[in-house]
PDB file of C-alpha atoms in Angstrom:
ATOM      1  CA  UNK A   1       8.097  -0.003  86.498  1.00 79.00           C
ATOM      2  CA  UNK A   2       8.555  -0.532  82.746  1.00 89.00           C
ATOM      3  CA  UNK A   3       6.906   1.431  79.985  1.00 92.00           C
ATOM      4  CA  UNK A   4       5.990   0.666  76.411  1.00 94.00           C
ATOM      5  CA  UNK A   5       7.102   3.503  74.136  1.00 96.00           C
ATOM      6  CA  UNK A   6       4.658   4.412  71.378  1.00 96.00           C
ATOM      7  CA  UNK A   7       5.282   6.908  68.561  1.00 98.00           C
ATOM      8  CA  UNK A   8       2.642   8.624  66.429  1.00 98.00           C
ATOM      9  CA  UNK A   9       2.929  10.751  63.310  1.00 98.00           C
ATOM     10  CA  UNK A  10       0.620  13.621  62.422  1.00 98.00           C
ATOM     11  CA  UNK A  11       1.388  13.416  58.681  1.00 98.00           C
ATOM     12  CA  UNK A  12       0.572  16.693  56.950  1.00 98.00           C
ATOM     13  CA  UNK A  13       0.181  17.440  53.230  1.00 98.00           C
ATOM     14  CA  UNK A  14      -0.973  20.978  52.527  1.00 96.00           C
ATOM     15  CA  UNK A  15      -3.605  21.620  55.181  1.00 95.00           C
ATOM     16  CA  UNK A  16      -4.736  17.998  55.532  1.00 98.00           C
ATOM     17  CA  UNK A  17      -3.587  15.203  57.813  1.00 98.00           C
ATOM     18  CA  UNK A  18      -3.382  11.512  56.967  1.00 98.00           C
ATOM     19  CA  UNK A  19      -5.508   9.876  59.650  1.00 98.00           C
ATOM     20  CA  UNK A  20      -6.562   6.291  60.183  1.00 98.00           C
ATOM     21  CA  UNK A  21      -9.462   4.514  61.778  1.00 97.00           C
ATOM     22  CA  UNK A  22      -7.869   1.779  63.839  1.00 94.00           C
ATOM     23  CA  UNK A  23      -8.941  -1.794  63.280  1.00 90.00           C
ATOM     24  CA  UNK A  24     -11.833  -2.735  65.557  1.00 83.00           C
ATOM     25  CA  UNK A  25      -9.831  -5.656  66.953  1.00 74.00           C
ATOM     26  CA  UNK A  26      -6.975  -3.483  68.194  1.00 75.00           C
ATOM     27  CA  UNK A  27      -6.489  -3.847  71.942  1.00 70.00           C
ATOM     28  CA  UNK A  28      -6.197  -0.093  72.528  1.00 76.00           C
ATOM     29  CA  UNK A  29      -8.745   2.315  71.031  1.00 79.00           C
ATOM     30  CA  UNK A  30      -9.992  -0.029  68.319  1.00 79.00           C
ATOM     31  CA  UNK A  31     -12.365   1.644  65.853  1.00 91.00           C
ATOM     32  CA  UNK A  32     -11.243   5.189  66.688  1.00 96.00           C
ATOM     33  CA  UNK A  33      -9.692   7.941  64.576  1.00 97.00           C
ATOM     34  CA  UNK A  34      -5.954   8.067  65.156  1.00 97.00           C
ATOM     35  CA  UNK A  35      -2.585   9.216  63.918  1.00 98.00           C
ATOM     36  CA  UNK A  36      -0.410   6.539  62.317  1.00 97.00           C
ATOM     37  CA  UNK A  37       2.112   4.904  64.626  1.00 95.00           C
ATOM     38  CA  UNK A  38       2.976   2.084  66.934  1.00 93.00           C
ATOM     39  CA  UNK A  39       5.334   0.623  69.497  1.00 93.00           C
ATOM     40  CA  UNK A  40       9.067   1.182  69.408  1.00 94.00           C
ATOM     41  CA  UNK A  41      10.412  -2.302  68.716  1.00 89.00           C
ATOM     42  CA  UNK A  42      14.078  -1.836  67.861  1.00 73.00           C
ATOM     43  CA  UNK A  43      16.715  -3.635  69.890  1.00 70.00           C
ATOM     44  CA  UNK A  44      19.677  -2.050  68.106  1.00 75.00           C
ATOM     45  CA  UNK A  45      21.759   0.784  69.474  1.00 77.00           C
ATOM     46  CA  UNK A  46      20.948   3.802  67.345  1.00 77.00           C
ATOM     47  CA  UNK A  47      20.493   7.539  67.363  1.00 86.00           C
ATOM     48  CA  UNK A  48      17.155   9.115  66.430  1.00 92.00           C
ATOM     49  CA  UNK A  49      15.474   5.830  67.337  1.00 94.00           C
ATOM     50  CA  UNK A  50      12.019   7.379  67.825  1.00 96.00           C
ATOM     51  CA  UNK A  51      12.088   8.998  64.401  1.00 96.00           C
ATOM     52  CA  UNK A  52      13.425   5.843  62.720  1.00 95.00           C
ATOM     53  CA  UNK A  53      10.777   3.670  64.345  1.00 96.00           C
ATOM     54  CA  UNK A  54       8.033   6.122  63.393  1.00 97.00           C
ATOM     55  CA  UNK A  55       9.188   6.158  59.755  1.00 97.00           C
ATOM     56  CA  UNK A  56       9.103   2.341  59.805  1.00 95.00           C
ATOM     57  CA  UNK A  57       5.602   2.246  61.303  1.00 96.00           C
ATOM     58  CA  UNK A  58       4.262   4.809  58.801  1.00 98.00           C
ATOM     59  CA  UNK A  59       5.694   2.935  55.834  1.00 97.00           C
ATOM     60  CA  UNK A  60       4.515  -0.429  57.195  1.00 95.00           C
ATOM     61  CA  UNK A  61       0.962   0.670  58.067  1.00 96.00           C
ATOM     62  CA  UNK A  62       0.061   3.088  55.251  1.00 98.00           C
ATOM     63  CA  UNK A  63       2.869   2.892  52.675  1.00 98.00           C
ATOM     64  CA  UNK A  64       3.970   6.528  52.637  1.00 98.00           C
ATOM     65  CA  UNK A  65       7.282   8.261  53.209  1.00 98.00           C
ATOM     66  CA  UNK A  66       7.699  11.392  55.317  1.00 98.00           C
ATOM     67  CA  UNK A  67      10.497  13.934  55.206  1.00 97.00           C
ATOM     68  CA  UNK A  68      10.858  16.425  58.062  1.00 97.00           C
ATOM     69  CA  UNK A  69       9.720  15.447  61.537  1.00 98.00           C
ATOM     70  CA  UNK A  70       9.268  17.684  64.575  1.00 97.00           C
ATOM     71  CA  UNK A  71       8.483  16.669  68.138  1.00 98.00           C
ATOM     72  CA  UNK A  72       5.109  17.985  69.343  1.00 98.00           C
ATOM     73  CA  UNK A  73       4.246  16.327  72.659  1.00 98.00           C
ATOM     74  CA  UNK A  74       4.507  13.335  74.946  1.00 97.00           C
ATOM     75  CA  UNK A  75       1.906  11.836  77.247  1.00 96.00           C
ATOM     76  CA  UNK A  76       1.355   8.828  79.474  1.00 93.00           C
ATOM     77  CA  UNK A  77      -1.581   6.436  79.589  1.00 91.00           C
ATOM     78  CA  UNK A  78      -2.469   2.895  80.561  1.00 88.00           C
ATOM     79  CA  UNK A  79      -3.680   0.275  78.099  1.00 82.00           C
ATOM     80  CA  UNK A  80      -4.942  -2.671  80.098  1.00 80.00           C
ATOM     81  CA  UNK A  81      -2.032  -3.615  82.355  1.00 87.00           C
ATOM     82  CA  UNK A  82       0.539  -1.751  80.245  1.00 88.00           C
ATOM     83  CA  UNK A  83       1.969   1.670  81.030  1.00 93.00           C
ATOM     84  CA  UNK A  84       2.575   3.599  77.815  1.00 94.00           C
ATOM     85  CA  UNK A  85       4.600   6.709  77.006  1.00 97.00           C
ATOM     86  CA  UNK A  86       3.244   8.189  73.775  1.00 96.00           C
ATOM     87  CA  UNK A  87       5.259  10.632  71.661  1.00 98.00           C
ATOM     88  CA  UNK A  88       3.643  12.622  68.844  1.00 98.00           C
ATOM     89  CA  UNK A  89       5.611  14.082  65.935  1.00 98.00           C
ATOM     90  CA  UNK A  90       4.472  16.397  63.169  1.00 98.00           C
ATOM     91  CA  UNK A  91       5.613  14.774  59.914  1.00 98.00           C
ATOM     92  CA  UNK A  92       5.743  16.300  56.459  1.00 98.00           C
ATOM     93  CA  UNK A  93       4.313  13.967  53.786  1.00 98.00           C
ATOM     94  CA  UNK A  94       6.869  13.223  51.062  1.00 98.00           C
ATOM     95  CA  UNK A  95       5.774  10.426  48.692  1.00 98.00           C
ATOM     96  CA  UNK A  96       3.627   7.351  48.316  1.00 97.00           C
ATOM     97  CA  UNK A  97      -0.017   6.548  47.726  1.00 97.00           C
ATOM     98  CA  UNK A  98      -1.613   5.709  51.082  1.00 98.00           C
ATOM     99  CA  UNK A  99      -2.780   2.105  51.289  1.00 97.00           C
ATOM    100  CA  UNK A 100      -3.888  -0.290  53.988  1.00 96.00           C
ATOM    101  CA  UNK A 101      -1.420  -3.128  54.490  1.00 93.00           C
ATOM    102  CA  UNK A 102      -3.265  -4.907  57.333  1.00 93.00           C
ATOM    103  CA  UNK A 103      -7.028  -4.430  57.747  1.00 92.00           C
ATOM    104  CA  UNK A 104      -6.713  -5.745  61.325  1.00 92.00           C
ATOM    105  CA  UNK A 105      -4.569  -2.717  62.246  1.00 92.00           C
ATOM    106  CA  UNK A 106      -5.945  -0.035  59.918  1.00 95.00           C
ATOM    107  CA  UNK A 107      -9.574  -0.096  58.843  1.00 95.00           C
ATOM    108  CA  UNK A 108      -9.717   3.194  56.902  1.00 97.00           C
ATOM    109  CA  UNK A 109      -7.361   5.938  55.698  1.00 98.00           C
ATOM    110  CA  UNK A 110      -8.598   9.535  55.492  1.00 98.00           C
ATOM    111  CA  UNK A 111      -7.129  12.920  54.536  1.00 98.00           C
ATOM    112  CA  UNK A 112      -8.752  15.474  56.887  1.00 98.00           C
ATOM    113  CA  UNK A 113      -8.185  19.062  57.960  1.00 98.00           C
ATOM    114  CA  UNK A 114      -7.472  19.681  61.636  1.00 98.00           C
ATOM    115  CA  UNK A 115     -11.039  20.948  62.095  1.00 98.00           C
ATOM    116  CA  UNK A 116     -12.451  17.819  60.441  1.00 98.00           C
ATOM    117  CA  UNK A 117     -10.360  15.616  62.741  1.00 98.00           C
ATOM    118  CA  UNK A 118     -11.548  17.444  65.851  1.00 98.00           C
ATOM    119  CA  UNK A 119     -15.200  17.251  64.737  1.00 98.00           C
ATOM    120  CA  UNK A 120     -15.055  13.614  63.568  1.00 98.00           C
ATOM    121  CA  UNK A 121     -17.467  11.332  65.416  1.00 97.00           C
ATOM    122  CA  UNK A 122     -14.805   8.638  65.975  1.00 97.00           C
ATOM    123  CA  UNK A 123     -12.138  11.039  67.305  1.00 97.00           C
ATOM    124  CA  UNK A 124     -11.350  10.321  70.978  1.00 96.00           C
ATOM    125  CA  UNK A 125     -10.602  13.204  73.370  1.00 96.00           C
ATOM    126  CA  UNK A 126      -6.845  12.515  73.485  1.00 95.00           C
ATOM    127  CA  UNK A 127      -6.570  12.720  69.686  1.00 97.00           C
ATOM    128  CA  UNK A 128      -8.587  15.967  69.635  1.00 97.00           C
ATOM    129  CA  UNK A 129      -6.249  17.468  72.212  1.00 97.00           C
ATOM    130  CA  UNK A 130      -3.139  16.298  70.363  1.00 97.00           C
ATOM    131  CA  UNK A 131      -4.501  17.602  67.034  1.00 98.00           C
ATOM    132  CA  UNK A 132      -5.038  21.057  68.510  1.00 98.00           C
ATOM    133  CA  UNK A 133      -1.401  21.146  69.616  1.00 98.00           C
ATOM    134  CA  UNK A 134      -0.197  19.694  66.303  1.00 98.00           C
ATOM    135  CA  UNK A 135      -2.086  22.287  64.254  1.00 98.00           C
ATOM    136  CA  UNK A 136      -0.812  25.173  66.389  1.00 97.00           C
ATOM    137  CA  UNK A 137       2.730  23.834  65.994  1.00 97.00           C
ATOM    138  CA  UNK A 138       2.299  23.384  62.203  1.00 97.00           C
ATOM    139  CA  UNK A 139       1.121  26.966  61.823  1.00 96.00           C
ATOM    140  CA  UNK A 140       4.057  28.219  63.894  1.00 96.00           C
ATOM    141  CA  UNK A 141       6.448  26.295  61.596  1.00 95.00           C
ATOM    142  CA  UNK A 142       4.548  27.573  58.505  1.00 95.00           C
ATOM    143  CA  UNK A 143       4.379  24.103  56.977  1.00 95.00           C
TER     144      UNK A 143
END
């Protein structure tokens, strides 16, 4: 059994998170509120591959740079016929003005507090659950 590996970044600046509404045409969770991220695509031998791929995805999708990254959680789900392992990192925003590079992938960019994410009408249950863990972790780190 083979898995797709997906990485997501809960990008924090102050007490707000950079969130996206996924493009409606996306095969998994189109039109929902989400962290920024995507599939691990590297074929090179490397260390810190998850972090490197997440930095690439963040820069590619929303045009920002992050500094520190800390592992928060992993989960497993199915997307159609694919088995996916999803890894969430808390990421500290560093620089860059958020922008949409591909409207098919990212429909909207929002800066929201953890409470606003959890209460958002387009936030799926798995993102709510992850945000609760992310926010608890952020407070523990005092970011």
